[in-house]
Short mmCIF file of C-alpha atoms in Angstrom, two decimals:
data_model
loop_
_atom_site.label_atom_id
_atom_site.label_comp_id
_atom_site.label_asym_id
_atom_site.label_seq_id
_atom_site.Cartn_x
_atom_site.Cartn_y
_atom_site.Cartn_z
CA MET A 951 119.29 123.99 86.70
CA ARG A 952 118.54 120.97 88.92
CA GLN A 953 114.98 120.75 87.59
CA GLY A 954 116.35 120.80 84.06
CA ARG A 955 118.69 117.92 84.81
CA LEU A 956 115.91 115.98 86.48
CA GLY A 957 113.80 116.60 83.42
CA ARG A 958 116.50 115.18 81.16
CA GLY A 959 116.70 112.13 83.41
CA VAL A 960 112.95 111.60 83.07
CA VAL A 961 113.23 112.01 79.30
CA TRP A 962 115.89 109.29 79.15
CA ALA A 963 113.73 106.98 81.27
CA LEU A 964 110.70 107.57 79.05
CA ALA A 965 112.83 107.09 75.97
CA GLY A 966 113.78 103.62 77.16
CA VAL A 967 110.08 102.73 77.23
CA CYS A 968 108.73 104.62 74.24
CA LEU A 969 111.43 104.06 71.63
CA PRO A 970 111.10 100.28 71.09
CA THR A 971 108.30 100.75 68.55
CA ALA A 972 110.26 103.28 66.60
CA ALA A 973 113.38 101.12 66.76
CA TYR A 974 111.65 98.03 65.46
CA ALA A 975 109.99 100.06 62.70
CA ALA A 976 113.31 101.41 61.48
CA PRO A 977 114.41 100.41 57.99
CA PRO A 978 116.94 97.59 57.52
CA GLY A 979 120.47 98.61 58.33
CA ALA A 980 119.43 101.46 60.65
CA PRO A 981 121.12 101.43 64.09
CA ASN A 982 118.80 99.71 66.55
CA SER A 983 120.37 101.11 69.71
CA LEU A 984 119.90 103.91 72.18
CA THR A 985 122.80 105.83 73.68
CA ILE A 986 122.40 106.78 77.35
CA PRO A 987 124.70 109.29 79.09
CA GLY A 988 127.31 107.58 81.23
CA ILE A 989 127.00 104.24 79.40
CA THR A 990 129.42 102.88 76.83
CA PRO A 991 129.66 104.89 73.60
CA GLY A 992 127.76 102.26 71.67
CA GLY A 993 124.88 102.43 74.11
CA PHE A 994 122.43 99.68 75.06
CA SER A 995 120.01 98.09 72.65
CA VAL A 996 116.39 98.99 73.25
CA PRO A 997 115.38 95.55 74.60
CA TRP A 998 118.16 95.73 77.17
CA ASN A 999 116.97 99.18 78.23
CA ILE A 1000 113.55 97.70 78.95
CA VAL A 1001 115.06 94.79 80.89
CA VAL A 1002 117.15 97.12 83.04
CA LEU A 1003 114.21 99.44 83.71
CA LEU A 1004 111.86 96.59 84.67
CA THR A 1005 114.54 95.06 86.89
CA ILE A 1006 115.00 98.32 88.76
CA LEU A 1007 111.24 98.66 89.25
CA THR A 1008 111.07 95.07 90.53
CA VAL A 1009 113.80 95.38 93.14
CA LEU A 1010 112.81 98.90 94.22
CA PRO A 1011 110.53 97.71 97.10
CA ALA A 1012 113.30 95.43 98.38
CA LEU A 1013 115.80 98.29 98.28
CA LEU A 1014 113.32 100.49 100.12
CA LEU A 1015 112.97 97.89 102.87
CA ALA A 1016 116.66 97.06 103.05
CA MET A 1017 118.40 100.43 103.04
CA THR A 1018 116.01 102.91 104.69
CA PRO A 1019 114.33 103.43 108.11
CA PHE A 1020 111.10 102.00 106.67
CA VAL A 1021 111.50 98.69 108.54
CA ARG A 1022 111.84 100.28 111.98
CA LEU A 1023 108.93 102.65 111.41
CA LEU A 1024 106.55 99.98 110.17
CA VAL A 1025 107.44 97.52 112.95
CA VAL A 1026 106.79 100.15 115.62
CA PHE A 1027 103.47 101.17 114.08
CA HIS A 1028 102.25 97.58 113.99
CA PHE A 1029 103.32 97.04 117.61
CA LEU A 1030 101.42 100.19 118.56
CA ARG A 1031 98.26 99.00 116.84
CA GLN A 1032 98.46 95.64 118.60
CA ALA A 1033 99.04 97.33 121.95
CA LEU A 1034 95.97 99.52 121.46
CA GLY A 1035 93.92 96.46 120.53
CA THR A 1036 92.23 98.25 117.63
CA GLN A 1037 92.63 95.29 115.25
CA ASN A 1038 92.77 96.84 111.74
CA THR A 1039 92.56 100.51 112.72
CA PRO A 1040 94.55 102.29 111.38
CA THR A 1041 94.58 100.18 108.25
CA ASN A 1042 97.73 98.67 106.78
CA GLN A 1043 97.58 101.15 103.90
CA THR A 1044 97.50 104.06 106.34
CA LEU A 1045 100.46 102.78 108.35
CA ILE A 1046 102.48 101.99 105.23
CA GLY A 1047 101.71 105.41 103.77
CA LEU A 1048 102.77 107.16 106.98
CA ALA A 1049 105.95 105.09 107.14
CA LEU A 1050 106.74 105.91 103.50
CA PHE A 1051 106.38 109.67 103.98
CA LEU A 1052 108.42 109.60 107.19
CA THR A 1053 111.07 107.58 105.34
CA TYR A 1054 111.12 110.20 102.60
CA PHE A 1055 111.45 112.95 105.23
CA ILE A 1056 114.48 111.22 106.76
CA MET A 1057 116.15 110.19 103.51
CA GLN A 1058 115.61 113.42 101.54
CA PRO A 1059 118.93 115.07 102.60
CA LEU A 1060 120.77 111.87 101.78
CA GLY A 1061 119.02 111.68 98.41
CA ALA A 1062 120.09 115.25 97.66
CA ASP A 1063 123.72 114.31 98.39
CA ILE A 1064 123.51 111.26 96.14
CA TYR A 1065 122.00 113.38 93.37
CA ARG A 1066 124.81 115.90 93.68
CA VAL A 1067 127.75 113.47 93.76
CA ALA A 1068 126.45 110.73 91.44
CA VAL A 1069 123.45 111.67 89.29
CA VAL A 1070 124.59 115.13 88.15
CA PRO A 1071 128.06 113.97 86.96
CA LEU A 1072 126.42 110.99 85.23
CA GLN A 1073 123.99 113.21 83.33
CA ASP A 1074 126.86 115.51 82.37
CA ASN A 1075 128.80 112.50 80.96
CA GLN A 1076 131.61 113.07 83.44
CA ILE A 1077 131.48 109.56 84.91
CA THR A 1078 130.18 106.15 83.90
CA ALA A 1079 127.17 104.37 85.35
CA MET A 1080 129.35 102.06 87.46
CA GLN A 1081 131.26 105.02 88.86
CA ALA A 1082 127.94 106.68 89.69
CA LEU A 1083 126.85 103.57 91.60
CA GLU A 1084 130.11 103.54 93.52
CA ARG A 1085 129.71 107.19 94.45
CA ALA A 1086 126.09 106.70 95.49
CA ALA A 1087 127.06 103.74 97.69
CA VAL A 1088 129.37 105.87 99.87
CA PRO A 1089 126.70 108.05 101.59
CA MET A 1090 124.30 105.09 101.78
CA ARG A 1091 126.95 103.00 103.53
CA GLN A 1092 127.69 105.80 105.98
CA PHE A 1093 123.99 106.19 106.76
CA MET A 1094 123.45 102.50 107.42
CA LEU A 1095 126.62 102.11 109.49
CA LYS A 1096 125.43 104.91 111.75
CA TYR A 1097 122.51 102.75 112.91
CA THR A 1098 124.09 99.29 112.68
CA ARG A 1099 125.33 97.43 115.74
CA GLN A 1100 128.92 96.21 115.82
CA LYS A 1101 127.66 92.76 116.83
CA ASP A 1102 125.60 92.41 113.67
CA LEU A 1103 128.48 93.63 111.50
CA ALA A 1104 130.83 91.11 113.12
CA LEU A 1105 128.34 88.31 112.46
CA PHE A 1106 128.15 88.92 108.73
CA VAL A 1107 131.87 89.58 108.41
CA GLU A 1108 132.39 86.14 109.93
CA LEU A 1109 129.76 84.52 107.70
CA ALA A 1110 131.24 86.16 104.60
CA LYS A 1111 134.72 84.96 105.63
CA GLU A 1112 136.14 88.39 104.95
CA PRO A 1113 139.19 89.81 106.75
CA ARG A 1114 138.51 92.22 109.55
CA PRO A 1115 138.49 95.72 108.03
CA ARG A 1116 140.49 98.61 109.38
CA GLN A 1117 137.35 100.73 109.59
CA PRO A 1118 133.62 100.02 109.07
CA GLU A 1119 133.59 102.12 105.87
CA ASP A 1120 135.73 99.44 104.20
CA LEU A 1121 132.99 96.82 104.52
CA ALA A 1122 131.20 95.59 101.43
CA MET A 1123 127.53 96.41 100.95
CA ARG A 1124 126.64 92.70 101.08
CA VAL A 1125 127.79 92.79 104.71
CA VAL A 1126 126.41 96.18 105.68
CA ILE A 1127 122.87 95.77 104.31
CA PRO A 1128 121.83 92.56 106.18
CA ALA A 1129 123.53 93.80 109.35
CA TYR A 1130 121.59 97.06 109.06
CA ILE A 1131 118.28 95.19 108.65
CA LEU A 1132 118.95 93.09 111.76
CA SER A 1133 119.81 96.18 113.77
CA GLU A 1134 116.67 97.97 112.61
CA LEU A 1135 114.50 94.96 113.50
CA LYS A 1136 116.00 94.81 116.99
CA THR A 1137 115.52 98.53 117.53
CA GLY A 1138 111.93 98.35 116.26
CA PHE A 1139 111.12 95.47 118.60
CA GLN A 1140 112.68 97.31 121.54
CA ILE A 1141 110.58 100.41 120.92
CA GLY A 1142 107.48 98.31 120.33
CA THR A 1143 108.00 96.45 123.62
CA MET A 1144 108.26 99.73 125.51
CA LEU A 1145 104.99 100.87 123.90
CA PHE A 1146 103.26 97.72 125.10
CA PHE A 1147 103.91 98.22 128.83
CA PRO A 1148 101.51 101.12 129.66
CA PHE A 1149 98.68 99.46 127.74
CA LEU A 1150 99.45 96.11 129.36
CA VAL A 1151 99.03 97.72 132.77
CA ILE A 1152 95.58 98.96 131.76
CA ASP A 1153 94.63 95.46 130.56
CA LEU A 1154 95.79 93.91 133.86
CA VAL A 1155 93.94 96.46 136.00
CA VAL A 1156 90.70 96.09 134.03
CA ALA A 1157 90.94 92.30 134.06
CA SER A 1158 91.53 92.20 137.82
CA ILE A 1159 88.60 94.57 138.51
CA THR A 1160 86.14 92.73 136.29
CA THR A 1161 87.18 89.40 137.82
CA SER A 1162 86.88 90.67 141.39
CA VAL A 1163 83.34 91.99 140.86
CA GLY A 1164 82.29 88.81 139.07
CA MET A 1165 81.66 90.43 135.69
CA MET A 1166 82.32 87.29 133.67
CA GLN A 1167 79.79 87.92 130.92
CA LEU A 1168 81.73 90.94 129.58
CA PRO A 1169 85.25 90.32 128.27
CA PRO A 1170 87.85 92.66 129.85
CA VAL A 1171 89.13 93.71 126.40
CA VAL A 1172 85.75 95.35 125.66
CA ILE A 1173 86.32 97.71 128.59
CA SER A 1174 90.08 98.16 128.35
CA THR A 1175 90.18 99.04 124.64
CA PRO A 1176 88.20 102.32 124.94
CA LEU A 1177 90.27 103.24 127.99
CA LYS A 1178 93.53 102.66 126.10
CA ILE A 1179 92.32 104.69 123.12
CA LEU A 1180 91.20 107.50 125.44
CA LEU A 1181 94.56 107.54 127.20
CA PHE A 1182 96.41 107.53 123.87
CA VAL A 1183 94.36 110.46 122.57
CA MET A 1184 94.67 112.47 125.79
CA VAL A 1185 98.48 112.31 125.79
CA ASP A 1186 98.62 113.05 122.03
CA GLY A 1187 100.11 109.64 121.41
CA TRP A 1188 100.74 109.90 117.68
CA ASN A 1189 102.75 113.06 118.16
CA LEU A 1190 104.83 111.43 120.91
CA VAL A 1191 105.44 108.20 119.00
CA VAL A 1192 106.29 109.81 115.67
CA GLY A 1193 108.37 112.51 117.35
CA SER A 1194 110.39 109.93 119.30
CA LEU A 1195 110.92 107.82 116.19
CA MET A 1196 112.11 110.77 114.11
CA LYS A 1197 114.43 111.99 116.87
CA SER A 1198 116.04 108.53 117.00
CA PHE A 1199 117.43 109.21 113.50
CA TYR A 1200 118.90 112.63 114.31
#
């Protein structure tokens, strides 16, 4: 049943892209509009369907960065790479891909809830598109508030000049989203700083030894980098880092 509803949703999305030619080729006087479930009875004209679809595709990366754990994951991975001193290994594409799949792993239960409370009623014509957005915003707001600091929320409530809410769930999304991003950046920097310390100790020890023996012709980083990589592999570093990051969301 769910696959069938998802299939209908894909059909509507493809229809918004594929029907313009047929609509423009229609004879004079024919209705040049496309009715979408959950929208007004008259539907949207085909050009507006394309505009809405392209707009959603354009802002999708920003939504991914703003409302998911992607920011924290990517910040920590870049800190880890800098601490190891491996320059561009792993590559940016590898780190982004890993962060994307971990983000999907974390957000999948939330996505299932949003599908159940918002997408399914919209496809069944039980609610409008705006009502579906309002329903989808409720679990997203709860997820973000769970990892947002009170200090960051208070900052944006003050900047927005809004009255103090009775409970955090009453806050508008324009307050919750930037506060959530700030909190995620702070958490990512905290974890990244903690990752730096053991590798910094190795750098200091190697630098002091090479300086004391008068080995000036060989930079200390040339010796410390293989040692840091060896230590990271021996302790199964990727498993520890990814495991700790995932546990921080549960």
